[in-house]
PDB file of C-alpha atoms in Angstrom:
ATOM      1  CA  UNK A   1       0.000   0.000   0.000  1.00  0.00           C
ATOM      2  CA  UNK A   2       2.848   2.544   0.503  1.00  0.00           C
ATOM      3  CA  UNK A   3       4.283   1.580  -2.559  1.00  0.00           C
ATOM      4  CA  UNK A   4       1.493   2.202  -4.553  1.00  0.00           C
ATOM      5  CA  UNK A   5       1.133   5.098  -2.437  1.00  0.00           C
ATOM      6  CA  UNK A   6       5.245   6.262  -3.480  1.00  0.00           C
ATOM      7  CA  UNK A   7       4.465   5.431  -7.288  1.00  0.00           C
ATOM      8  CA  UNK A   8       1.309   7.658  -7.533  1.00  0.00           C
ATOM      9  CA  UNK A   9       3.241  10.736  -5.145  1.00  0.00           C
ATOM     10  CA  UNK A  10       6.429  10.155  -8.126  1.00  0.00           C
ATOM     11  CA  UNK A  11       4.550  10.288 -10.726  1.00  0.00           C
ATOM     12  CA  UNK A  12       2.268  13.505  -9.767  1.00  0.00           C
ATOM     13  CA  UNK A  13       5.630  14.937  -8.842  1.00  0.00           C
ATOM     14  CA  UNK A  14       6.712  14.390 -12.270  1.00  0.00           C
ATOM     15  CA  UNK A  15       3.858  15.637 -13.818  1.00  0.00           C
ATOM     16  CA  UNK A  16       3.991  18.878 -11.384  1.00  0.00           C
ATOM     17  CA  UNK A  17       7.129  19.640 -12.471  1.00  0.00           C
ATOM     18  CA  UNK A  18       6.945  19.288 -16.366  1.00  0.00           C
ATOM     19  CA  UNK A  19       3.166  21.013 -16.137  1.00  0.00           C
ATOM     20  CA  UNK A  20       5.187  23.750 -14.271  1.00  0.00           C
ATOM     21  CA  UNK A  21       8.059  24.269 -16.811  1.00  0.00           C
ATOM     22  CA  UNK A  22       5.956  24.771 -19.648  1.00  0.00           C
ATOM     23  CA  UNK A  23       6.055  28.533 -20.946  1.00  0.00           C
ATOM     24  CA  UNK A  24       3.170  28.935 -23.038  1.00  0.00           C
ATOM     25  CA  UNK A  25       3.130  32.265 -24.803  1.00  0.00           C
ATOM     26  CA  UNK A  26       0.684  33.520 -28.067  1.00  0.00           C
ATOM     27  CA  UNK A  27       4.178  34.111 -30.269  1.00  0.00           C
ATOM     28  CA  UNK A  28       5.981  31.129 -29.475  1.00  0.00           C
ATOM     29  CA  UNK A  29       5.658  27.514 -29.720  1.00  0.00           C
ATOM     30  CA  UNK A  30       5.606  25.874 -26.111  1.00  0.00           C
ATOM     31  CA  UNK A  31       8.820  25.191 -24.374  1.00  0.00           C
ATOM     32  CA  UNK A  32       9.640  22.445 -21.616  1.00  0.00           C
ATOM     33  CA  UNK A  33      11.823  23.828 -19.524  1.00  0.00           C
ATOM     34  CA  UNK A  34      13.326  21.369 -17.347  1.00  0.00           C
ATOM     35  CA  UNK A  35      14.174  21.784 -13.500  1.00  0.00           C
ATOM     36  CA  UNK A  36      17.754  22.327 -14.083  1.00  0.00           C
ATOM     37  CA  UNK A  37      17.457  25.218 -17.350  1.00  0.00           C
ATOM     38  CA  UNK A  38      17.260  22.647 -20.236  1.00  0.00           C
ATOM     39  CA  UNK A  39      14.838  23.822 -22.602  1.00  0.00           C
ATOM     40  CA  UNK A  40      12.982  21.208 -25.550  1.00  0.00           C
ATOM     41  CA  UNK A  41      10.119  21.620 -27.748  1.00  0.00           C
ATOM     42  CA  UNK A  42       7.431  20.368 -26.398  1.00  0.00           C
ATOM     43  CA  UNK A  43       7.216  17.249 -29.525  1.00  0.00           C
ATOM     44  CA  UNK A  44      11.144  16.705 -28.431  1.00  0.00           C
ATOM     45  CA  UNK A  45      10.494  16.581 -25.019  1.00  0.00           C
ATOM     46  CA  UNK A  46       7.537  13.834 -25.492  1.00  0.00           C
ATOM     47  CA  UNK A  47      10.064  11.881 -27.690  1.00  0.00           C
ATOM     48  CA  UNK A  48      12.298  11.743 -25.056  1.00  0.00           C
ATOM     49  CA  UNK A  49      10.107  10.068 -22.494  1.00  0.00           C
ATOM     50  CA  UNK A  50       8.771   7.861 -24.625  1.00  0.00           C
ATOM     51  CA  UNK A  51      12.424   6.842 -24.597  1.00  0.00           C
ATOM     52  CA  UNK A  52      12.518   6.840 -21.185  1.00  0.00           C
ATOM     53  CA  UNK A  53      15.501   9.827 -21.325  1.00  0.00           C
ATOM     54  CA  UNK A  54      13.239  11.416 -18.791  1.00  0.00           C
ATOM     55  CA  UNK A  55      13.863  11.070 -15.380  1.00  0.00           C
ATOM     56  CA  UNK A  56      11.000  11.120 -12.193  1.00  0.00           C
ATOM     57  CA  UNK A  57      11.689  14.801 -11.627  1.00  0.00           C
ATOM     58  CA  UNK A  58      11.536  15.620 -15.452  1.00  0.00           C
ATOM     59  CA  UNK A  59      14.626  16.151 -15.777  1.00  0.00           C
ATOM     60  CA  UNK A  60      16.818  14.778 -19.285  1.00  0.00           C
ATOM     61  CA  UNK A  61      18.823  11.873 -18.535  1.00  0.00           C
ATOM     62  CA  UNK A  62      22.143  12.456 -19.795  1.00  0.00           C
ATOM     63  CA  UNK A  63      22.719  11.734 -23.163  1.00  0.00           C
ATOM     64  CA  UNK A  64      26.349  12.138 -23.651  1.00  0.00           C
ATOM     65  CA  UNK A  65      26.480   8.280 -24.218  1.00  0.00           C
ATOM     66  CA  UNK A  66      24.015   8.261 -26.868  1.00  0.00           C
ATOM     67  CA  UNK A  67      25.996  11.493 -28.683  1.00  0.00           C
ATOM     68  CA  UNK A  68      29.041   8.811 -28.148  1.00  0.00           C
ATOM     69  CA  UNK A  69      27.171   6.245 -29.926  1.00  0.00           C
ATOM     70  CA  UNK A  70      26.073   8.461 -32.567  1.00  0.00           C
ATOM     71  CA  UNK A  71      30.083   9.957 -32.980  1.00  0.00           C
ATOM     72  CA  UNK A  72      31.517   6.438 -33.360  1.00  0.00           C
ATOM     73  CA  UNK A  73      28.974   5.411 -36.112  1.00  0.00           C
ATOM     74  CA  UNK A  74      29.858   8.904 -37.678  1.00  0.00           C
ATOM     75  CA  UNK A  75      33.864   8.192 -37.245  1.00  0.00           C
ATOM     76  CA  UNK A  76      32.945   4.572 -38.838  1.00  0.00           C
ATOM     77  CA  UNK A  77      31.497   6.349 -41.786  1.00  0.00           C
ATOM     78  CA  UNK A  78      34.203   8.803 -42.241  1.00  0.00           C
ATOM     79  CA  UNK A  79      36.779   5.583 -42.058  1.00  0.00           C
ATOM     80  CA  UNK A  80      34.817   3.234 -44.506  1.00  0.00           C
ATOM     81  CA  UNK A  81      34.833   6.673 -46.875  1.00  0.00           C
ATOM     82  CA  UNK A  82      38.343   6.857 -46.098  1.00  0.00           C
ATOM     83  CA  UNK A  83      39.044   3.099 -46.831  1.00  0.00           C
ATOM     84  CA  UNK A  84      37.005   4.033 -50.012  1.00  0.00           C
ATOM     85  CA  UNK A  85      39.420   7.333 -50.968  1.00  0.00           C
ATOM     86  CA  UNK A  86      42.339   4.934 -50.015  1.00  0.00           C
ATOM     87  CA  UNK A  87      41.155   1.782 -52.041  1.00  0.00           C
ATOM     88  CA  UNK A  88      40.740   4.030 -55.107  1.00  0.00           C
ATOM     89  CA  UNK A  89      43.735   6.362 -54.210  1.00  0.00           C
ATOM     90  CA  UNK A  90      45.971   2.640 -54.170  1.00  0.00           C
ATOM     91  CA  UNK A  91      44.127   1.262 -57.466  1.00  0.00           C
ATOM     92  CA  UNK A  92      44.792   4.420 -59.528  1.00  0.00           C
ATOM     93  CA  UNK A  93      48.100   4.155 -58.196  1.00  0.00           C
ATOM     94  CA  UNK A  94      48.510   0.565 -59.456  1.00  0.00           C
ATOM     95  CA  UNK A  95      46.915   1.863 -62.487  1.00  0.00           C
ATOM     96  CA  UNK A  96      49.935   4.570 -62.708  1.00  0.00           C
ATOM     97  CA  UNK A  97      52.541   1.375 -61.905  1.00  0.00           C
ATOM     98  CA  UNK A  98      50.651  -0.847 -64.609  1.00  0.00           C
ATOM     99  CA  UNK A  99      50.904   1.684 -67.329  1.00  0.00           C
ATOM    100  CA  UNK A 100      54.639   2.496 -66.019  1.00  0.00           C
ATOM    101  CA  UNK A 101      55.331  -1.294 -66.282  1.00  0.00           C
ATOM    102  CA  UNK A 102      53.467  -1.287 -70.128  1.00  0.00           C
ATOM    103  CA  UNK A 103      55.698   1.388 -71.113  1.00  0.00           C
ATOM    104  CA  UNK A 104      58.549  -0.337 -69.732  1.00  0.00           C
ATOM    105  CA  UNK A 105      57.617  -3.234 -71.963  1.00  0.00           C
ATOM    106  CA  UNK A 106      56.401  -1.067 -74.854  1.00  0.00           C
ATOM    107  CA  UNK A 107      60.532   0.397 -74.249  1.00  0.00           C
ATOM    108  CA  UNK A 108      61.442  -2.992 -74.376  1.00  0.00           C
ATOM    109  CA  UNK A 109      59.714  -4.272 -77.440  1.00  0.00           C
ATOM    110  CA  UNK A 110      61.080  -1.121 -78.978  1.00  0.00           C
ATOM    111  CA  UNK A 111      64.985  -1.936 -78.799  1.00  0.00           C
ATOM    112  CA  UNK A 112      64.810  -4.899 -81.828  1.00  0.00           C
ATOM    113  CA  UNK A 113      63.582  -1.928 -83.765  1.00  0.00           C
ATOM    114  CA  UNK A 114      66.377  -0.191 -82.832  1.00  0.00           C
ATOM    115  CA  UNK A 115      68.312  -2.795 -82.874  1.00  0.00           C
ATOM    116  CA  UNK A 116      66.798  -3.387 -86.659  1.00  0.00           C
ATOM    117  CA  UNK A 117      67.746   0.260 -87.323  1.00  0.00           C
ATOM    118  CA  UNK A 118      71.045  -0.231 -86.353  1.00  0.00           C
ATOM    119  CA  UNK A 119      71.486  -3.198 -88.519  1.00  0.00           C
ATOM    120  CA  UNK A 120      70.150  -1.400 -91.378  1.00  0.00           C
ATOM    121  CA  UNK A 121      72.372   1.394 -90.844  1.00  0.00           C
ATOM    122  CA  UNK A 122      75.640  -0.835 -91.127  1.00  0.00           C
ATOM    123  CA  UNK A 123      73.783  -1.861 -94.220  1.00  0.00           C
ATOM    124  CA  UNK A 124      73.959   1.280 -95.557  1.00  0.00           C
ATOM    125  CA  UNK A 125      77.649   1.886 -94.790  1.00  0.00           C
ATOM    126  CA  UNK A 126      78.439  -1.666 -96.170  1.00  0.00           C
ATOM    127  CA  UNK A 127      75.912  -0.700 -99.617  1.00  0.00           C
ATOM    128  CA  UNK A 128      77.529   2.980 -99.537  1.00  0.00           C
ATOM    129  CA  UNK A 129      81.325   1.172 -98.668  1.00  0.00           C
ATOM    130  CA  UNK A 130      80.789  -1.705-101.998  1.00  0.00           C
ATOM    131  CA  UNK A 131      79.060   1.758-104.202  1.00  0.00           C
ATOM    132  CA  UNK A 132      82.350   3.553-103.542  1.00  0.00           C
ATOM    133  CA  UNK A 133      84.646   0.486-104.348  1.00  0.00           C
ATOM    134  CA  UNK A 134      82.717  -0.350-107.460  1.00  0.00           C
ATOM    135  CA  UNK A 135      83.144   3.853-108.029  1.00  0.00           C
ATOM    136  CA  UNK A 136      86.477   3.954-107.548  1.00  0.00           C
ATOM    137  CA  UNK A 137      86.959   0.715-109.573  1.00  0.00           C
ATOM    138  CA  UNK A 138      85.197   2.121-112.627  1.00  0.00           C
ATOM    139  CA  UNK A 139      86.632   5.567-112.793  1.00  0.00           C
ATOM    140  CA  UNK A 140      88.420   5.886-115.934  1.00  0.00           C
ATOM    141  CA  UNK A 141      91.187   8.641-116.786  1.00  0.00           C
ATOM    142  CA  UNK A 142      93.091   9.204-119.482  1.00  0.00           C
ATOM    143  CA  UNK A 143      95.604  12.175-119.387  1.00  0.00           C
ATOM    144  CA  UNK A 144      97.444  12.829-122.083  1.00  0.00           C
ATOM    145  CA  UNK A 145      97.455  11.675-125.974  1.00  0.00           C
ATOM    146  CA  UNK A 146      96.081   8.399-124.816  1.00  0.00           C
ATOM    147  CA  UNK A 147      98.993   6.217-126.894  1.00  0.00           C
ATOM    148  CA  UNK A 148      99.408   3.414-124.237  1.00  0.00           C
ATOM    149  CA  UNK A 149     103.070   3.329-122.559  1.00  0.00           C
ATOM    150  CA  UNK A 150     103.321   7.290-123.304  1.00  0.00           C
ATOM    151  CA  UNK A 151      99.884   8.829-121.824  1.00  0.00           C
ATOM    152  CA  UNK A 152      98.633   7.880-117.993  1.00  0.00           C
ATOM    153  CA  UNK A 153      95.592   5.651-118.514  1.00  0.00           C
ATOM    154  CA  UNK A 154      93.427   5.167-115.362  1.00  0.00           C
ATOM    155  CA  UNK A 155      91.174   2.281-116.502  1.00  0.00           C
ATOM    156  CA  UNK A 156      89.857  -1.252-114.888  1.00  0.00           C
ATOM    157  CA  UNK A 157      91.151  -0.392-111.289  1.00  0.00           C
ATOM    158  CA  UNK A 158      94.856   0.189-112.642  1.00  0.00           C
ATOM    159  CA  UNK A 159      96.936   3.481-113.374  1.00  0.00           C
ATOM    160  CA  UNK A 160      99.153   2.926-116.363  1.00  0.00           C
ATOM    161  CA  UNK A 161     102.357   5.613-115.943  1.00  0.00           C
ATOM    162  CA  UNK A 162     103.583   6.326-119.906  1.00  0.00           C
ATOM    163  CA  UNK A 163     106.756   7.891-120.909  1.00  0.00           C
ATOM    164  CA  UNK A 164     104.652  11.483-120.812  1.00  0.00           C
ATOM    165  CA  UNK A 165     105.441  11.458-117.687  1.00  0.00           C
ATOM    166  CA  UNK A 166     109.345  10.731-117.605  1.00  0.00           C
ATOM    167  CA  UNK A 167     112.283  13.227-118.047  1.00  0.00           C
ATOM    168  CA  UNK A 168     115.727  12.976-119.496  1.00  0.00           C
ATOM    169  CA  UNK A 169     118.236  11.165-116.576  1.00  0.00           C
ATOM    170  CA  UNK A 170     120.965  13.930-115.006  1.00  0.00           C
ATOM    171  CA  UNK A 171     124.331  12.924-116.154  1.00  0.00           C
ATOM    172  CA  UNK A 172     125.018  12.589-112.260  1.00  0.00           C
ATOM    173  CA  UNK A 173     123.098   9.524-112.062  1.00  0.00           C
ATOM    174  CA  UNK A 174     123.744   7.643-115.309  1.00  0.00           C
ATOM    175  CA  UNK A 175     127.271   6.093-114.127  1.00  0.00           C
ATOM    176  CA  UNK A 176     124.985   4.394-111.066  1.00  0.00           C
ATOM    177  CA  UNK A 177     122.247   3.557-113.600  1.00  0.00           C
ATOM    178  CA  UNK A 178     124.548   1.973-116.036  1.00  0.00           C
ATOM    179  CA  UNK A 179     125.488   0.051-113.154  1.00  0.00           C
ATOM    180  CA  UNK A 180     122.255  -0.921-112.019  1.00  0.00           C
ATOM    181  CA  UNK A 181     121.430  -2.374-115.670  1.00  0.00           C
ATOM    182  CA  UNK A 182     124.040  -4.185-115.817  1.00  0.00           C
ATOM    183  CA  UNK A 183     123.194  -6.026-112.456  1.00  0.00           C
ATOM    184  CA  UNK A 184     119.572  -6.483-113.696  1.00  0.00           C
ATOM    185  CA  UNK A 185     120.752  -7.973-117.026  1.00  0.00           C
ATOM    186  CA  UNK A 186     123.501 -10.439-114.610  1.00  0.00           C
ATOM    187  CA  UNK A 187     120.498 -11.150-112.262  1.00  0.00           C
ATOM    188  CA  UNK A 188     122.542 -10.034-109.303  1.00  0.00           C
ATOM    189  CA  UNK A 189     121.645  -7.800-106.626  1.00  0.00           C
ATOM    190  CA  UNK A 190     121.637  -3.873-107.267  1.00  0.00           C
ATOM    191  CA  UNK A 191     124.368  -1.580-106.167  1.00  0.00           C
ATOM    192  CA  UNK A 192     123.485   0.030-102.829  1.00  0.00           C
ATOM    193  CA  UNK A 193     120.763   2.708-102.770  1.00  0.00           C
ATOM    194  CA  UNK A 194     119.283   0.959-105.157  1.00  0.00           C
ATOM    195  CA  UNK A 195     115.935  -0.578-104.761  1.00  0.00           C
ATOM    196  CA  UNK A 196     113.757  -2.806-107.053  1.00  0.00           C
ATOM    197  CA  UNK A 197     110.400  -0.574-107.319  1.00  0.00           C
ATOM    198  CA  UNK A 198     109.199  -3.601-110.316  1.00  0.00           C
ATOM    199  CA  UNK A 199     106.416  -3.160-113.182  1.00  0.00           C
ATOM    200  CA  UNK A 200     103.541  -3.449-110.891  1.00  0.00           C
ATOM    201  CA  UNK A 201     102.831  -1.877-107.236  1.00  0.00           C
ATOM    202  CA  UNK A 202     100.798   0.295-106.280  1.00  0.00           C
ATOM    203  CA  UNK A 203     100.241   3.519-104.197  1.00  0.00           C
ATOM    204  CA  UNK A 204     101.108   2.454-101.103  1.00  0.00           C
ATOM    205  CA  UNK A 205     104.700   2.212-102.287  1.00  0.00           C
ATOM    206  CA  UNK A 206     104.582   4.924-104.961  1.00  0.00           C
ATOM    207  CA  UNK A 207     103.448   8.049-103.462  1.00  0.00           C
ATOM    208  CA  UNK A 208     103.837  11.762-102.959  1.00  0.00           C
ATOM    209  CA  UNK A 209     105.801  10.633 -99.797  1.00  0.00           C
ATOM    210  CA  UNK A 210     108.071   8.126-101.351  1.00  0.00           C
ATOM    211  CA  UNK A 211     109.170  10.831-103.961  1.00  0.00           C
ATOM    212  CA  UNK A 212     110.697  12.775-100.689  1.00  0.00           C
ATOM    213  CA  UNK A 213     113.656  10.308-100.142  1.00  0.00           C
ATOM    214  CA  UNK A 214     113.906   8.567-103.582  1.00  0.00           C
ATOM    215  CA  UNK A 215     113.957   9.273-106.860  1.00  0.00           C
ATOM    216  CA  UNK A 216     112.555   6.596-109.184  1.00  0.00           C
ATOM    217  CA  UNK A 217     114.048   5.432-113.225  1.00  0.00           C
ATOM    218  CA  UNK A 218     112.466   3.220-115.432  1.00  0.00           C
ATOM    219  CA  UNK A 219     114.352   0.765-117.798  1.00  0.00           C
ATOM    220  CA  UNK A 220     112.718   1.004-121.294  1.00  0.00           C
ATOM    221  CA  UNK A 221     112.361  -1.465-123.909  1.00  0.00           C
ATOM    222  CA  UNK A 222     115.025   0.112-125.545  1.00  0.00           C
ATOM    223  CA  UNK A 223     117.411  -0.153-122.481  1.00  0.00           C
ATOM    224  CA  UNK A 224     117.401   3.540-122.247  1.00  0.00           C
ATOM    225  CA  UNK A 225     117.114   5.286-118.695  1.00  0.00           C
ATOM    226  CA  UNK A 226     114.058   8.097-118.181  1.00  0.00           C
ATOM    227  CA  UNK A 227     113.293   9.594-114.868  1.00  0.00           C
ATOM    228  CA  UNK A 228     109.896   8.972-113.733  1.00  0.00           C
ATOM    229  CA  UNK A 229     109.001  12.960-112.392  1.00  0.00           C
ATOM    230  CA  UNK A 230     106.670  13.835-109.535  1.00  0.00           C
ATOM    231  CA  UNK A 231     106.256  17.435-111.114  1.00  0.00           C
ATOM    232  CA  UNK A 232     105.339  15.518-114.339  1.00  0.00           C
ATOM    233  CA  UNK A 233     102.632  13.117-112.559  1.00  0.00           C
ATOM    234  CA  UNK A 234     101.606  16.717-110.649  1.00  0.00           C
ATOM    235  CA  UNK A 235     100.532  17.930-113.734  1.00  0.00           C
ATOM    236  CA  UNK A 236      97.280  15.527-113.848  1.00  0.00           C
ATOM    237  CA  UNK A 237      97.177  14.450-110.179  1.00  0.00           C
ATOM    238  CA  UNK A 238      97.015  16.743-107.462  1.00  0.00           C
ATOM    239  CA  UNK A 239      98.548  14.291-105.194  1.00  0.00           C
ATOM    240  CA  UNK A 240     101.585  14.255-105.937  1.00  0.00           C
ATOM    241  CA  UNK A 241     101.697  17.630-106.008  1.00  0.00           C
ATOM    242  CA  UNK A 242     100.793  18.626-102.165  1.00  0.00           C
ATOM    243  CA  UNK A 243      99.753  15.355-101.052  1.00  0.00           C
ATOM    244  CA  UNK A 244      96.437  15.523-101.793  1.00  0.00           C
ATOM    245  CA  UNK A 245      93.927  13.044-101.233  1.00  0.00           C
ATOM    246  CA  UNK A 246      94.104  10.197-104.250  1.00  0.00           C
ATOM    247  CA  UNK A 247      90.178  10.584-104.785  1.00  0.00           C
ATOM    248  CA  UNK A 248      88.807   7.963-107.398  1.00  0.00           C
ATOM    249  CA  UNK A 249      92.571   6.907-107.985  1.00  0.00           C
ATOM    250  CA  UNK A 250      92.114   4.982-104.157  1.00  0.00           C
ATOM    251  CA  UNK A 251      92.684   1.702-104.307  1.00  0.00           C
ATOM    252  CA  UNK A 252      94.096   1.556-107.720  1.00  0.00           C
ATOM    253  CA  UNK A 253      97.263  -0.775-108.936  1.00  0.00           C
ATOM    254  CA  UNK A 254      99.926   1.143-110.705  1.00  0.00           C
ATOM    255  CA  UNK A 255     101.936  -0.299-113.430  1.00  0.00           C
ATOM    256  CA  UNK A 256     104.574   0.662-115.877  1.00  0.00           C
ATOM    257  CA  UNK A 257     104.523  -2.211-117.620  1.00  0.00           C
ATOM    258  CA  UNK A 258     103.616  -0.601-120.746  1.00  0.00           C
ATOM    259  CA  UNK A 259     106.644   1.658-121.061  1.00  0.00           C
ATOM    260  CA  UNK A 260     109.364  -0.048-118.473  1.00  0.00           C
ATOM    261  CA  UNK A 261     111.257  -3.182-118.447  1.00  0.00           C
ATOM    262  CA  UNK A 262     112.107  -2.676-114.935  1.00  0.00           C
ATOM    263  CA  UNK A 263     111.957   0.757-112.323  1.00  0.00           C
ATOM    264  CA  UNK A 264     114.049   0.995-109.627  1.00  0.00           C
ATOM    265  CA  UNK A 265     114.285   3.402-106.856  1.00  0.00           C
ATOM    266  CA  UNK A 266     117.761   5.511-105.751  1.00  0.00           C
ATOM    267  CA  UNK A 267     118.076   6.759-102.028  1.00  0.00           C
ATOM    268  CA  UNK A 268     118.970  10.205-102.229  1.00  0.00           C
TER     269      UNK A 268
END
C-alpha cells in the first residue's frame, strides 16, 4: 500500500514539475523547460520520455552516451569513406605502376627496332662502302694523248704511268744507272741505294711521300734510262703535287709495264 502510495506521489511529482516548466506564450511555440534550465520543444520533449531519457523529476537523462554512440557510427562512416578514398587512391596508383610497367615493356619491345635500325644502318655503310669500291673501280682517266706506254691511262682499277710522264736522266746519275742495268741484265743484286720498285705496285709504295727520299728510273724497252718525275705526274694528279687526297685513284694498282722493263728506286 505505501508503494502504490510512493508510485502515484512520483509520478504527480513528475507531472507537477513538467506542467510547471511549460512557458506557453501567443508568439511562441511551447517550451519544456526542465528543472535544471534545459529547454525542448514540447514534440522533443515527449520523444524523449517515450524513450525513457526522462527522469522522475523531469529532468533529461544524460545523453552524452548516446551522442558517443552516434560519434563512433559517424567516425565509422568517415573511415569506410576513407578506406574508399584509399582503395581508389591505391588502385589508380597501381593503375599509374601498370601503365609504367606497359611502357617499360612497350621500351622494351622497342629496342629490336632499334636494334633493326642499327642493322640497317651498317647496311647502308656496307651498300655505300661496296658503291664507292665499285666507283672507284670504274673511274676511268686518261691524261694525255692516250697512246698506251706514253699517256697515264686510269682504266679497270689500274693506273698505267707512260713515258709522258718521264724526263731525261741527269748525267750525275747515269754512271749508277749503267750500273744498275748491268746487275739487272747479270740477275745479281743492285748496287746500294738501289731498290727494285718492279712493273707493278701500287700507291702504297709509290706516293707523294716516297718521292721525298727517292727518286725513281724506269728501264725502257730500248734499255734507255728516263726519270719517272713527280712534277710531271703533278701535272694531272694533285697528289703528288701537295699530297692531296688520291680521290677515285684509291685503291688503284699502278703499273709501268707498258713503257718499263724494270723501275728501280735511288736513295737520295
Amino acid at each position: 500500500m505505501k508503494a502504490l502510495l510512493k508510485n502515484s506521489l512520483s509520478a504527480a511529482a513528475t507531472a507537477a514539475a513538467v506542467l510547471f516548466f511549460v512557458s506557453c506564450t501567443s508568439d511562441l511555440p511551447p517550451q519544456v523547460i526542465t528543472a535544471n534550465g534545459d529547454s525542448y520543444s514540447e514534440k522533443e520533449f515527449e520523444s524523449l520520455k517515450d524513450a525513457g531519457l526522462v527522469d522522475e523529476m523531469g529532468n533529461v537523462i544524460d545523453t552524452t552516451l548516446t551522442r558517443k554512440v552516434s560519434s563512433s557510427s559517424t567516425a565509422t562512416e568517415a573511415k569506410s569513406s576513407g578506406s574508399k578514398d584509399f582503395s581508389s587512391s591505391a588502385a589508380a596508383s597501381s593503375a599509374s605502376e601498370n601503365v609504367s610497367s606497359s611502357s617499360g615493356d612497350v621500351s622494351s619491345d622497342s629496342e629490336p627496332v632499334e636494334s633493326s635500325s642499327s642493322e640497317e644502318e651498317e647496311d647502308d655503310e656496307e651498300s655505300s662502302s661496296s658503291v664507292a669500291e665499285e666507283s672507284s673501280s670504274s673511274y676511268e682517266a686518261v691524261f694525255g694523248s692516250g697512246v698506251v706506254g706514253e699517256s697515264i691511262i686510269a682504266k679497270d682499277g689500274v693506273i698505267s704511268i707512260g713515258t709522258d710522264a718521264m724526263v731525261e736522266v741527269d748525267d750525275e746519275n747515269k754512271d749508277a744507272l749503267d750500273a744498275a742495268k748491268a746487275a739487272l741484265d747479270e740477275g745479281k743484286d743492285l748496287p746500294d741505294g738501289f731498290g727494285n720498285l718492279g712493273v707493278e705496285t701500287t700507291f702504297e709504295d709509290f706516293n707523294y711521300e716516297a718521292f721525298i727520299e727517292n727518286a725513281f728510273f724506269c728501264l725502257t724497252e730500248d734499255d734507255s734510262w728516263l726519270e719517272i718525275s713527280r712534277s710531271e705526274l703533278a701535272k694531272n694528279i694533285p697528289h703528288f703535287k701537295n699530297g692531296a687526297d688520291l680521290g677515285p685513284l684509291e685503291g688503284f694498282a699502278v703499273r709501268f709495264a707498258d713503257a718499263c722493263k724494270a723501275v728501280v728506286s735511288l736513295g737520295e
